[in-house]
Tab-separated table of C-alpha atoms and ligand atoms in Angstrom:
chain	number	residue	atom	x	y	z
A	6	MET	CA	0.000	0.000	0.000
A	7	PRO	CA	1.420	3.434	-0.866
A	8	LEU	CA	2.783	5.185	2.212
A	9	LEU	CA	0.687	8.333	1.743
A	10	ARG	CA	-2.526	6.320	1.513
A	11	LEU	CA	-1.595	4.353	4.619
A	12	LEU	CA	-0.778	7.560	6.467
A	13	GLY	CA	-4.080	9.076	5.315
A	14	GLN	CA	-5.964	6.087	6.625
A	15	VAL	CA	-4.170	6.152	9.956
A	16	LEU	CA	-4.909	9.838	10.416
A	17	THR	CA	-8.586	9.614	9.532
A	18	ARG	CA	-9.437	6.529	11.551
A	19	PRO	CA	-10.198	6.234	15.243
A	20	LEU	CA	-7.217	4.929	17.216
A	21	ASP	CA	-8.533	1.451	17.903
A	22	LYS	CA	-8.831	0.589	14.229
A	23	HIS	CA	-5.242	0.947	12.977
A	24	PHE	CA	-4.020	-2.546	13.516
A	25	ALA	CA	-7.303	-4.433	13.643
A	26	ARG	CA	-7.601	-7.935	12.230
A	27	CYS	CA	-10.430	-9.036	9.947
A	28	LEU	CA	-13.220	-10.711	11.938
A	29	LEU	CA	-13.749	-13.230	9.147
A	30	CYS	CA	-10.304	-14.259	7.877
A	31	GLY	CA	-7.857	-12.788	10.401
A	32	SER	CA	-5.991	-10.769	7.772
A	33	GLY	CA	-4.636	-7.360	8.812
A	34	ASP	CA	-4.815	-5.980	5.274
A	35	GLU	CA	-7.048	-2.934	4.661
A	36	VAL	CA	-9.350	-3.732	7.555
A	37	GLN	CA	-12.252	-1.323	7.742
A	38	ALA	CA	-14.984	-1.619	10.391
A	39	GLY	CA	-13.524	-5.021	11.352
A	40	VAL	CA	-13.578	-6.698	7.931
A	41	CYS	CA	-10.776	-6.693	5.332
A	42	ALA	CA	-11.364	-5.304	1.841
A	43	SER	CA	-11.330	-8.722	0.215
A	44	CYS	CA	-13.893	-10.214	2.630
A	45	GLN	CA	-16.067	-7.100	2.194
A	46	CYS	CA	-16.230	-7.779	-1.553
A	47	ASP	CA	-17.409	-11.335	-0.850
A	48	LEU	CA	-20.320	-10.379	1.430
A	49	PRO	CA	-23.640	-11.702	0.061
A	50	SER	CA	-25.359	-8.763	-1.627
A	51	LEU	CA	-29.132	-8.804	-1.794
A	52	GLY	CA	-29.340	-7.648	-5.410
A	53	HIS	CA	-32.611	-6.403	-6.886
A	54	ALA	CA	-35.242	-6.502	-4.129
A	55	CYS	CA	-38.880	-5.621	-3.416
A	56	ILE	CA	-39.346	-1.978	-2.358
A	57	GLY	CA	-42.023	-2.972	0.151
A	58	CYS	CA	-40.418	-5.857	2.028
A	59	ALA	CA	-36.827	-6.155	0.669
A	60	LEU	CA	-37.428	-9.675	-0.663
A	61	PRO	CA	-34.894	-10.411	-3.434
A	62	LEU	CA	-36.582	-10.471	-6.852
A	63	ALA	CA	-35.529	-12.216	-10.032
A	64	GLU	CA	-34.108	-9.793	-12.597
A	65	THR	CA	-36.422	-9.284	-15.574
A	66	GLN	CA	-36.392	-7.161	-18.711
A	67	ASP	CA	-39.277	-5.091	-17.399
A	68	ARG	CA	-37.983	-3.879	-14.039
A	69	HIS	CA	-40.812	-1.436	-13.645
A	70	PHE	CA	-43.281	-4.270	-13.170
A	71	ASP	CA	-41.043	-5.976	-10.690
A	72	ARG	CA	-40.528	-3.279	-8.088
A	73	TYR	CA	-42.754	-5.147	-5.644
A	74	CYS	CA	-43.049	-8.843	-4.864
A	75	ALA	CA	-46.340	-10.675	-5.455
A	76	THR	CA	-47.257	-10.514	-1.757
A	77	CYS	CA	-46.718	-6.743	-1.518
A	78	ILE	CA	-48.668	-6.131	-4.770
A	79	GLN	CA	-51.569	-8.094	-3.337
A	80	ARG	CA	-51.386	-6.489	0.079
A	81	PRO	CA	-49.159	-3.370	0.261
A	82	PRO	CA	-47.247	-3.165	3.568
A	83	PRO	CA	-47.800	-0.150	5.859
A	84	GLN	CA	-44.181	1.019	5.521
A	85	ALA	CA	-43.259	3.112	2.457
A	86	SER	CA	-40.141	1.041	1.838
A	87	SER	CA	-37.827	-1.609	3.261
A	88	VAL	CA	-34.120	-1.833	2.538
A	89	ALA	CA	-31.744	-4.534	3.743
A	90	CYS	CA	-28.001	-4.423	3.272
A	91	TRP	CA	-27.244	-8.119	2.659
A	92	ALA	CA	-28.821	-11.500	2.083
A	93	TYR	CA	-29.019	-13.496	5.323
A	94	ALA	CA	-26.392	-16.002	4.218
A	95	TYR	CA	-22.786	-16.921	5.046
A	96	PRO	CA	-20.938	-15.086	6.588
A	97	ILE	CA	-23.525	-12.403	7.451
A	98	ALA	CA	-25.828	-14.957	9.124
A	99	GLN	CA	-22.947	-16.211	11.318
A	100	LEU	CA	-21.965	-12.651	12.319
A	101	VAL	CA	-25.589	-11.786	13.155
A	102	GLN	CA	-25.857	-14.916	15.314
A	103	ARG	CA	-22.593	-14.145	17.097
A	104	PHE	CA	-23.951	-10.671	17.828
A	105	LYS	CA	-27.451	-11.794	18.848
A	106	TYR	CA	-26.837	-14.901	20.870
A	107	GLN	CA	-23.193	-14.768	21.963
A	108	ARG	CA	-22.940	-11.075	22.849
A	109	ASP	CA	-20.224	-10.538	20.273
A	110	PHE	CA	-20.418	-6.749	20.146
A	111	ALA	CA	-17.475	-6.473	17.742
A	112	ALA	CA	-19.479	-8.483	15.211
A	113	GLY	CA	-22.520	-6.266	15.817
A	114	ARG	CA	-20.523	-3.069	15.449
A	115	THR	CA	-18.908	-4.322	12.243
A	116	LEU	CA	-22.258	-5.236	10.694
A	117	ALA	CA	-23.879	-1.949	11.701
A	118	GLU	CA	-20.957	0.213	10.520
A	119	LEU	CA	-20.714	-1.497	7.137
A	120	ALA	CA	-24.501	-1.350	6.703
A	121	ALA	CA	-24.595	2.334	7.711
A	122	GLN	CA	-22.161	3.100	4.891
A	123	ALA	CA	-23.859	0.886	2.321
A	124	LEU	CA	-27.376	2.130	3.104
A	125	HIS	CA	-26.396	5.800	3.241
A	126	PRO	CA	-27.415	6.524	-0.401
A	127	HIS	CA	-30.938	5.192	0.340
A	128	VAL	CA	-31.193	7.350	3.448
A	129	GLN	CA	-30.158	10.470	1.540
A	130	GLN	CA	-33.043	10.101	-0.907
A	131	PRO	CA	-35.951	12.404	-0.046
A	132	PRO	CA	-38.149	12.596	1.903
A	133	ARG	CA	-35.639	13.034	4.692
A	134	ILE	CA	-35.902	10.801	7.754
A	135	ASP	CA	-36.654	12.738	10.934
A	136	ILE	CA	-35.920	10.105	13.546
A	137	LEU	CA	-34.637	6.527	13.919
A	138	VAL	CA	-36.620	4.061	16.013
A	139	PRO	CA	-35.296	0.565	16.841
A	140	ILE	CA	-37.645	-2.411	16.970
A	141	PRO	CA	-38.003	-3.016	20.711
A	142	MET	CA	-37.646	-6.231	22.571
A	143	HIS	CA	-40.231	-7.130	25.185
A	144	TRP	CA	-39.029	-6.114	28.669
A	145	ARG	CA	-39.277	-9.654	30.004
A	146	LYS	CA	-36.906	-10.862	27.315
A	147	GLN	CA	-34.640	-7.908	28.041
A	148	LEU	CA	-34.522	-8.770	31.736
A	149	PHE	CA	-34.287	-12.518	31.567
A	150	GLY	CA	-33.243	-13.329	28.049
A	151	ARG	CA	-30.564	-11.778	25.877
A	152	GLY	CA	-30.327	-8.741	28.132
A	153	TYR	CA	-29.828	-6.135	25.424
A	154	ASN	CA	-31.665	-5.025	22.350
A	155	GLN	CA	-29.503	-5.575	19.302
A	156	ALA	CA	-31.723	-3.322	17.146
A	157	ARG	CA	-31.020	-0.478	19.589
A	158	LEU	CA	-27.254	-0.917	19.175
A	159	ILE	CA	-27.633	-0.919	15.388
A	160	ALA	CA	-29.868	2.189	15.490
A	161	ASP	CA	-27.278	4.035	17.620
A	162	ILE	CA	-24.535	3.314	15.069
A	163	PHE	CA	-26.787	4.261	12.116
A	164	ALA	CA	-27.718	7.483	13.928
A	165	ASP	CA	-24.052	8.398	14.431
A	166	TYR	CA	-23.210	7.767	10.808
A	167	TRP	CA	-26.314	9.381	9.325
A	168	ARG	CA	-26.409	12.258	11.844
A	169	LEU	CA	-29.977	11.561	12.900
A	170	PRO	CA	-31.602	11.466	16.338
A	171	VAL	CA	-32.744	8.132	17.840
A	172	ALA	CA	-35.931	7.661	19.844
A	173	PRO	CA	-35.325	4.317	21.579
A	174	ASP	CA	-38.513	4.596	23.635
A	175	ALA	CA	-40.866	5.674	20.847
A	176	LEU	CA	-41.943	2.097	20.282
A	177	ARG	CA	-42.744	-0.419	23.008
A	178	LYS	CA	-43.523	-4.083	22.786
A	179	VAL	CA	-46.662	-4.666	24.804
A	180	ALA	CA	-47.194	-8.395	24.364
A	181	ALA	CA	-44.493	-11.022	24.409
A	182	SER	CA	-45.068	-12.893	21.179
A	183	ASP	CA	-44.226	-16.576	21.124
A	184	SER	CA	-41.265	-17.596	19.060
A	185	GLN	CA	-42.231	-16.732	15.482
A	186	GLN	CA	-39.909	-19.069	13.693
A	187	THR	CA	-42.353	-21.839	12.871
A	188	LEU	CA	-45.273	-19.607	11.848
A	189	SER	CA	-46.304	-18.569	8.335
A	190	ARG	CA	-46.318	-14.890	7.349
A	191	ALA	CA	-50.119	-14.655	7.787
A	192	GLN	CA	-49.971	-16.363	11.199
A	193	ARG	CA	-47.133	-14.105	12.320
A	194	ARG	CA	-49.045	-11.021	11.199
A	195	LYS	CA	-52.087	-12.077	13.196
A	196	ASN	CA	-49.950	-12.926	16.209
A	197	LEU	CA	-48.201	-9.539	16.074
A	198	ALA	CA	-51.114	-7.255	15.199
A	199	HIS	CA	-51.371	-5.534	18.571
A	200	SER	CA	-47.992	-6.314	20.046
A	201	PHE	CA	-46.435	-2.832	19.623
A	202	ALA	CA	-47.409	0.568	21.020
A	203	ALA	CA	-45.925	3.812	19.670
A	204	GLY	CA	-45.613	7.058	21.612
A	205	PRO	CA	-46.820	10.556	20.618
A	206	GLN	CA	-43.251	11.744	19.892
A	207	VAL	CA	-43.455	10.233	16.385
A	208	LYS	CA	-46.411	12.422	15.348
A	209	ASP	CA	-45.912	13.953	11.872
A	210	LEU	CA	-42.400	12.484	11.586
A	211	HIS	CA	-40.825	10.304	8.915
A	212	VAL	CA	-39.560	7.374	10.991
A	213	GLY	CA	-36.597	5.193	10.015
A	214	LEU	CA	-37.450	1.862	11.639
A	215	VAL	CA	-34.317	-0.185	12.411
A	216	ASP	CA	-33.994	-3.948	12.836
A	217	ASP	CA	-31.322	-6.618	12.466
A	218	VAL	CA	-32.958	-9.154	10.143
A	219	ILE	CA	-36.153	-9.099	8.084
A	220	THR	CA	-37.438	-12.675	8.029
A	221	THR	CA	-41.048	-12.612	6.824
A	222	GLY	CA	-41.494	-8.875	7.298
A	223	ALA	CA	-44.378	-9.383	9.735
A	224	THR	CA	-42.558	-7.858	12.735
A	225	GLN	CA	-41.558	-4.728	10.795
A	226	GLU	CA	-45.104	-4.411	9.387
A	227	ALA	CA	-46.680	-4.601	12.844
A	228	ALA	CA	-44.238	-2.004	14.196
A	229	ALA	CA	-44.784	0.304	11.179
A	230	GLN	CA	-48.536	-0.044	11.592
A	231	SER	CA	-48.384	1.076	15.198
A	232	LEU	CA	-46.073	4.034	14.388
A	233	LEU	CA	-48.510	5.199	11.688
A	234	ALA	CA	-51.437	4.744	14.084
A	235	ALA	CA	-49.601	7.061	16.518
A	236	GLY	CA	-49.389	9.743	13.812
A	237	ALA	CA	-46.043	9.109	12.076
A	238	SER	CA	-46.256	10.575	8.565
A	239	ARG	CA	-44.169	7.829	6.954
A	240	VAL	CA	-42.149	4.761	7.949
A	241	SER	CA	-39.097	3.427	6.100
A	242	VAL	CA	-37.489	0.186	7.293
A	243	TYR	CA	-33.701	-0.348	7.420
A	244	ALA	CA	-32.217	-3.731	8.271
A	245	LEU	CA	-28.863	-5.464	8.155
A	246	ALA	CA	-30.095	-8.534	6.298
A	247	ARG	CA	-33.066	-10.204	4.641
A	248	THR	CA	-33.774	-13.915	4.489
A	249	PRO	CA	-34.303	-14.849	0.834
B	19	ZN	ZN1	-10.960	-10.860	5.706
B	20	ZN	ZN1	-42.488	-7.408	-1.026
């Protein structure tokens, strides 16, 4: 690496990042936000995806027709848009799991920093977002389960990078929903319909709703619905990853 470029990088980076090793391959070469340049190129991009729910769509000649998936055409989601940074596949899925279940905050920070950069162009498109709101975790889970809300940590990093305020208490989870993993999208939607409550501070604001992974989209839809019911003017969803 040319000396001037190296020097430039050293001077513009926070101190703890100079000699970091890549979280994925251990290389010390051009590590940015915890992942080396070569591993960053190999991360699973989502490609062309549905505007409503971020589901990856097959490329066609007539892209105009294919802006939404069949489900969103049939039943438009409450949020104006959903954007995810990567497909939920190797190694993103492994990093998300390390972050979520093993309290690997370095993995979480890496994912959120890389996603903040990659999603920045979407965020800059008008209408401007007024406030970021993380998907909450029910308090019982917070006390006895994982103990921290990973969406909150992601929202804080997005907020830093995008220079936006965060309202971590604007959305509350009022009913502990059973594990959603075995339910269909329709069942999840029904199960989640009244599980969130949004506060009056979102009134007339364009809310950027932040989550780690969009699986069926039902959680984000229920949260968006409750933000709109509380008077939010618009909700746009931002996530690290989307399951295909
Ligand atoms: Zn690497
Ligand atoms: Zn869709």
